[in-house]
Amino acid sequence: MSFRRNCVGVFALAAVAAGCSATPLPLGPSPDPTDPEAAVAPTTYRPVMSGTAPHAPVALKPWRELNEGVAPGAGKSP
């Protein structure tokens, strides 16, 4: 009985494995990379900085007030 069960298991596993395998697609002839007349995909020019936010200089702020605002114990009176 166990031999029959083992054979059924092996055949079931083989059937599942065969169903999961696929034959590879045939590859067509690839273009010759040395052919100067070979067709190429069209491209468009896009500047490297396109889509970025513009950054402009800002006015200076009083540095002493900024430093005191972020110093340890800021806002506490001595």
Short mmCIF file of N, CA, C and O in Angstrom, two decimals:
data_model
loop_
_atom_site.label_atom_id
_atom_site.label_comp_id
_atom_site.label_asym_id
_atom_site.label_seq_id
_atom_site.Cartn_x
_atom_site.Cartn_y
_atom_site.Cartn_z
N MET A 1 0.82 -1.19 0.00
CA MET A 1 0.00 0.00 0.00
C MET A 1 0.86 1.25 0.00
O MET A 1 0.56 2.20 -0.70
N SER A 2 1.93 1.26 0.77
CA SER A 2 2.77 2.45 0.83
C SER A 2 3.52 2.67 -0.49
O SER A 2 3.79 3.80 -0.87
N PHE A 3 3.87 1.56 -1.19
CA PHE A 3 4.52 1.70 -2.48
C PHE A 3 3.59 2.38 -3.47
O PHE A 3 4.00 3.27 -4.21
N ARG A 4 2.34 1.98 -3.48
CA ARG A 4 1.36 2.58 -4.39
C ARG A 4 1.17 4.06 -4.05
O ARG A 4 1.11 4.90 -4.94
N ARG A 5 1.11 4.39 -2.77
CA ARG A 5 0.94 5.78 -2.35
C ARG A 5 2.17 6.60 -2.76
O ARG A 5 2.05 7.74 -3.21
N ASN A 6 3.36 6.03 -2.62
CA ASN A 6 4.58 6.73 -3.02
C ASN A 6 4.61 6.96 -4.52
O ASN A 6 5.02 8.03 -4.99
N CYS A 7 4.19 5.96 -5.29
CA CYS A 7 4.16 6.12 -6.75
C CYS A 7 3.17 7.19 -7.17
O CYS A 7 3.46 8.01 -8.05
N VAL A 8 2.02 7.22 -6.54
CA VAL A 8 1.03 8.25 -6.85
C VAL A 8 1.59 9.62 -6.51
O VAL A 8 1.44 10.59 -7.27
N GLY A 9 2.28 9.73 -5.39
CA GLY A 9 2.88 11.01 -5.00
C GLY A 9 3.95 11.46 -5.97
O GLY A 9 4.03 12.63 -6.33
N VAL A 10 4.77 10.54 -6.42
CA VAL A 10 5.82 10.87 -7.38
C VAL A 10 5.21 11.31 -8.70
O VAL A 10 5.65 12.30 -9.29
N PHE A 11 4.20 10.59 -9.18
CA PHE A 11 3.56 10.98 -10.43
C PHE A 11 2.84 12.32 -10.31
O PHE A 11 2.85 13.13 -11.24
N ALA A 12 2.23 12.57 -9.17
CA ALA A 12 1.56 13.86 -8.97
C ALA A 12 2.58 15.00 -8.95
O ALA A 12 2.37 16.06 -9.55
N LEU A 13 3.70 14.79 -8.28
CA LEU A 13 4.75 15.80 -8.24
C LEU A 13 5.32 16.04 -9.63
O LEU A 13 5.58 17.18 -10.02
N ALA A 14 5.50 14.95 -10.41
CA ALA A 14 6.01 15.09 -11.77
C ALA A 14 5.01 15.86 -12.64
O ALA A 14 5.41 16.69 -13.47
N ALA A 15 3.73 15.62 -12.46
CA ALA A 15 2.72 16.32 -13.26
C ALA A 15 2.71 17.81 -12.91
O ALA A 15 2.60 18.66 -13.80
N VAL A 16 2.81 18.12 -11.63
CA VAL A 16 2.84 19.53 -11.23
C VAL A 16 4.08 20.21 -11.77
O VAL A 16 4.03 21.34 -12.28
N ALA A 17 5.23 19.55 -11.66
CA ALA A 17 6.47 20.14 -12.16
C ALA A 17 6.42 20.33 -13.67
O ALA A 17 6.91 21.33 -14.20
N ALA A 18 5.83 19.39 -14.39
CA ALA A 18 5.72 19.52 -15.84
C ALA A 18 4.77 20.65 -16.22
O ALA A 18 4.98 21.35 -17.22
N GLY A 19 3.75 20.86 -15.42
CA GLY A 19 2.81 21.95 -15.71
C GLY A 19 3.41 23.32 -15.44
O GLY A 19 3.01 24.31 -16.04
N CYS A 20 4.38 23.39 -14.56
CA CYS A 20 4.99 24.67 -14.23
C CYS A 20 6.09 25.06 -15.21
O CYS A 20 6.46 26.22 -15.29
N SER A 21 6.63 24.09 -15.91
CA SER A 21 7.71 24.41 -16.83
C SER A 21 7.13 24.92 -18.13
O SER A 21 6.05 24.51 -18.55
N ALA A 22 7.84 25.82 -18.73
CA ALA A 22 7.39 26.38 -20.01
C ALA A 22 8.55 26.33 -20.99
O ALA A 22 9.72 26.46 -20.60
N THR A 23 8.23 26.16 -22.24
CA THR A 23 9.29 26.17 -23.24
C THR A 23 9.72 27.60 -23.47
O THR A 23 8.89 28.53 -23.49
N PRO A 24 11.00 27.83 -23.63
CA PRO A 24 11.46 29.21 -23.86
C PRO A 24 10.99 29.73 -25.21
O PRO A 24 10.83 28.97 -26.17
N LEU A 25 10.75 31.02 -25.26
CA LEU A 25 10.34 31.63 -26.51
C LEU A 25 11.50 31.63 -27.48
O LEU A 25 12.65 31.86 -27.10
N PRO A 26 11.23 31.39 -28.75
CA PRO A 26 12.33 31.41 -29.72
C PRO A 26 12.83 32.85 -29.90
O PRO A 26 12.05 33.80 -29.99
N LEU A 27 14.13 32.99 -29.92
CA LEU A 27 14.73 34.30 -30.11
C LEU A 27 14.88 34.56 -31.60
O LEU A 27 15.38 33.71 -32.34
N GLY A 28 14.47 35.72 -32.01
CA GLY A 28 14.61 36.09 -33.41
C GLY A 28 16.03 36.55 -33.68
O GLY A 28 16.85 36.68 -32.78
N PRO A 29 16.33 36.81 -34.93
CA PRO A 29 17.68 37.28 -35.24
C PRO A 29 17.88 38.68 -34.65
O PRO A 29 17.03 39.56 -34.80
N SER A 30 18.97 38.87 -33.94
CA SER A 30 19.24 40.17 -33.35
C SER A 30 19.95 41.05 -34.38
O SER A 30 20.67 40.55 -35.25
N PRO A 31 19.77 42.37 -34.28
CA PRO A 31 20.43 43.25 -35.26
C PRO A 31 21.95 43.24 -35.03
O PRO A 31 22.43 43.06 -33.92
N ASP A 32 22.65 43.44 -36.11
CA ASP A 32 24.11 43.47 -36.06
C ASP A 32 24.54 44.79 -35.41
O ASP A 32 24.21 45.87 -35.89
N PRO A 33 25.29 44.75 -34.28
CA PRO A 33 25.69 46.00 -33.62
C PRO A 33 26.67 46.83 -34.44
O PRO A 33 26.84 48.02 -34.17
N THR A 34 27.30 46.25 -35.42
CA THR A 34 28.25 47.02 -36.23
C THR A 34 27.61 47.62 -37.47
O THR A 34 28.28 48.30 -38.24
N ASP A 35 26.30 47.40 -37.67
CA ASP A 35 25.61 47.91 -38.85
C ASP A 35 25.24 49.37 -38.63
O ASP A 35 24.41 49.69 -37.77
N PRO A 36 25.81 50.30 -39.40
CA PRO A 36 25.47 51.72 -39.21
C PRO A 36 24.06 52.06 -39.69
O PRO A 36 23.51 53.10 -39.32
N GLU A 37 23.43 51.20 -40.45
CA GLU A 37 22.08 51.44 -40.95
C GLU A 37 21.01 50.80 -40.06
O GLU A 37 19.83 50.80 -40.41
N ALA A 38 21.41 50.25 -38.93
CA ALA A 38 20.46 49.57 -38.05
C ALA A 38 19.48 50.58 -37.48
O ALA A 38 19.82 51.74 -37.20
N ALA A 39 18.24 50.16 -37.30
CA ALA A 39 17.21 51.04 -36.77
C ALA A 39 17.43 51.24 -35.27
O ALA A 39 17.82 50.32 -34.55
N VAL A 40 17.19 52.45 -34.83
CA VAL A 40 17.32 52.76 -33.41
C VAL A 40 16.02 53.40 -32.93
O VAL A 40 15.28 54.01 -33.70
N ALA A 41 15.75 53.28 -31.65
CA ALA A 41 14.54 53.88 -31.08
C ALA A 41 14.73 55.40 -31.00
O ALA A 41 15.80 55.89 -30.65
N PRO A 42 13.69 56.17 -31.33
CA PRO A 42 13.81 57.63 -31.26
C PRO A 42 13.90 58.09 -29.81
O PRO A 42 13.29 57.52 -28.91
N THR A 43 14.68 59.12 -29.58
CA THR A 43 14.81 59.69 -28.25
C THR A 43 14.56 61.18 -28.32
O THR A 43 14.72 61.81 -29.36
N THR A 44 14.16 61.74 -27.21
CA THR A 44 13.97 63.19 -27.13
C THR A 44 14.89 63.74 -26.06
O THR A 44 15.24 63.05 -25.10
N TYR A 45 15.27 64.98 -26.22
CA TYR A 45 16.18 65.63 -25.28
C TYR A 45 15.40 66.10 -24.06
O TYR A 45 14.36 66.74 -24.18
N ARG A 46 15.89 65.75 -22.89
CA ARG A 46 15.33 66.25 -21.63
C ARG A 46 16.49 66.77 -20.80
O ARG A 46 17.41 66.01 -20.49
N PRO A 47 16.47 68.05 -20.43
CA PRO A 47 17.55 68.57 -19.60
C PRO A 47 17.63 67.84 -18.27
O PRO A 47 16.63 67.37 -17.72
N VAL A 48 18.82 67.76 -17.74
CA VAL A 48 19.03 67.05 -16.48
C VAL A 48 18.26 67.73 -15.34
O VAL A 48 17.72 67.06 -14.46
N MET A 49 18.17 69.02 -15.36
CA MET A 49 17.53 69.76 -14.27
C MET A 49 16.04 69.98 -14.48
O MET A 49 15.42 70.72 -13.74
N SER A 50 15.44 69.35 -15.48
CA SER A 50 14.01 69.54 -15.69
C SER A 50 13.23 68.92 -14.54
O SER A 50 13.54 67.83 -14.07
N GLY A 51 12.22 69.62 -14.08
CA GLY A 51 11.38 69.12 -13.00
C GLY A 51 11.87 69.47 -11.61
O GLY A 51 11.25 69.09 -10.63
N THR A 52 12.99 70.15 -11.49
CA THR A 52 13.47 70.53 -10.16
C THR A 52 12.96 71.92 -9.79
O THR A 52 12.66 72.74 -10.65
N ALA A 53 12.88 72.17 -8.51
CA ALA A 53 12.41 73.47 -8.04
C ALA A 53 13.55 74.48 -8.14
O ALA A 53 14.70 74.15 -7.84
N PRO A 54 13.24 75.71 -8.54
CA PRO A 54 14.30 76.72 -8.61
C PRO A 54 14.71 77.16 -7.19
O PRO A 54 13.88 77.27 -6.29
N HIS A 55 15.98 77.35 -7.01
CA HIS A 55 16.51 77.80 -5.74
C HIS A 55 17.16 79.16 -5.94
O HIS A 55 18.02 79.32 -6.79
N ALA A 56 16.71 80.12 -5.16
CA ALA A 56 17.24 81.47 -5.26
C ALA A 56 17.74 81.91 -3.89
O ALA A 56 17.24 81.45 -2.86
N PRO A 57 18.73 82.78 -3.85
CA PRO A 57 19.22 83.27 -2.57
C PRO A 57 18.10 83.99 -1.81
O PRO A 57 17.23 84.62 -2.41
N VAL A 58 18.11 83.88 -0.51
CA VAL A 58 17.12 84.55 0.33
C VAL A 58 17.82 85.61 1.15
O VAL A 58 19.05 85.62 1.28
N ALA A 59 17.05 86.50 1.72
CA ALA A 59 17.62 87.57 2.53
C ALA A 59 18.22 86.98 3.81
O ALA A 59 17.78 85.96 4.32
N LEU A 60 19.24 87.65 4.31
CA LEU A 60 19.89 87.21 5.54
C LEU A 60 18.97 87.46 6.73
O LEU A 60 18.21 88.43 6.75
N LYS A 61 19.09 86.61 7.73
CA LYS A 61 18.31 86.77 8.95
C LYS A 61 19.27 87.05 10.09
O LYS A 61 20.45 86.70 10.02
N PRO A 62 18.80 87.68 11.13
CA PRO A 62 19.70 87.98 12.25
C PRO A 62 20.17 86.70 12.93
O PRO A 62 19.39 85.97 13.52
N TRP A 63 21.46 86.43 12.84
CA TRP A 63 22.00 85.16 13.29
C TRP A 63 21.94 85.01 14.80
O TRP A 63 21.78 83.92 15.32
N ARG A 64 22.11 86.09 15.55
CA ARG A 64 22.10 85.97 17.00
C ARG A 64 20.73 85.50 17.51
O ARG A 64 20.63 84.61 18.36
N GLU A 65 19.65 86.05 16.95
CA GLU A 65 18.30 85.63 17.36
C GLU A 65 18.04 84.17 16.96
O GLU A 65 17.42 83.42 17.70
N LEU A 66 18.51 83.76 15.78
CA LEU A 66 18.33 82.38 15.36
C LEU A 66 19.09 81.42 16.27
O LEU A 66 18.58 80.36 16.64
N ASN A 67 20.33 81.77 16.64
CA ASN A 67 21.12 80.92 17.53
C ASN A 67 20.47 80.81 18.91
O ASN A 67 20.43 79.73 19.50
N GLU A 68 19.98 81.92 19.41
CA GLU A 68 19.36 81.88 20.73
C GLU A 68 18.06 81.07 20.72
O GLU A 68 17.69 80.46 21.72
N GLY A 69 17.39 81.05 19.59
CA GLY A 69 16.15 80.30 19.48
C GLY A 69 16.35 78.79 19.47
O GLY A 69 15.46 78.04 19.86
N VAL A 70 17.52 78.31 19.07
CA VAL A 70 17.77 76.87 19.03
C VAL A 70 18.77 76.40 20.08
O VAL A 70 19.08 75.23 20.16
N ALA A 71 19.26 77.33 20.89
CA ALA A 71 20.23 76.97 21.93
C ALA A 71 19.56 76.13 23.01
O ALA A 71 18.35 76.23 23.22
N PRO A 72 20.35 75.27 23.70
CA PRO A 72 19.76 74.51 24.81
C PRO A 72 19.20 75.46 25.88
O PRO A 72 19.84 76.44 26.24
N GLY A 73 18.04 75.18 26.31
CA GLY A 73 17.39 76.04 27.30
C GLY A 73 16.81 77.32 26.71
O GLY A 73 16.61 78.29 27.41
N ALA A 74 16.57 77.30 25.41
CA ALA A 74 16.03 78.50 24.76
C ALA A 74 14.63 78.79 25.29
O ALA A 74 13.83 77.89 25.51
N GLY A 75 14.38 80.04 25.50
CA GLY A 75 13.06 80.45 25.98
C GLY A 75 12.93 80.43 27.49
O GLY A 75 11.94 80.87 28.04
N LYS A 76 13.94 79.94 28.18
CA LYS A 76 13.90 79.92 29.64
C LYS A 76 14.70 81.11 30.15
O LYS A 76 15.77 81.43 29.65
N SER A 77 14.20 81.75 31.11
CA SER A 77 14.95 82.89 31.68
C SER A 77 15.94 82.34 32.71
O SER A 77 15.66 81.40 33.42
N PRO A 78 17.12 83.00 32.85
CA PRO A 78 18.13 82.50 33.81
C PRO A 78 17.76 82.69 35.25
O PRO A 78 16.96 83.34 35.69
#
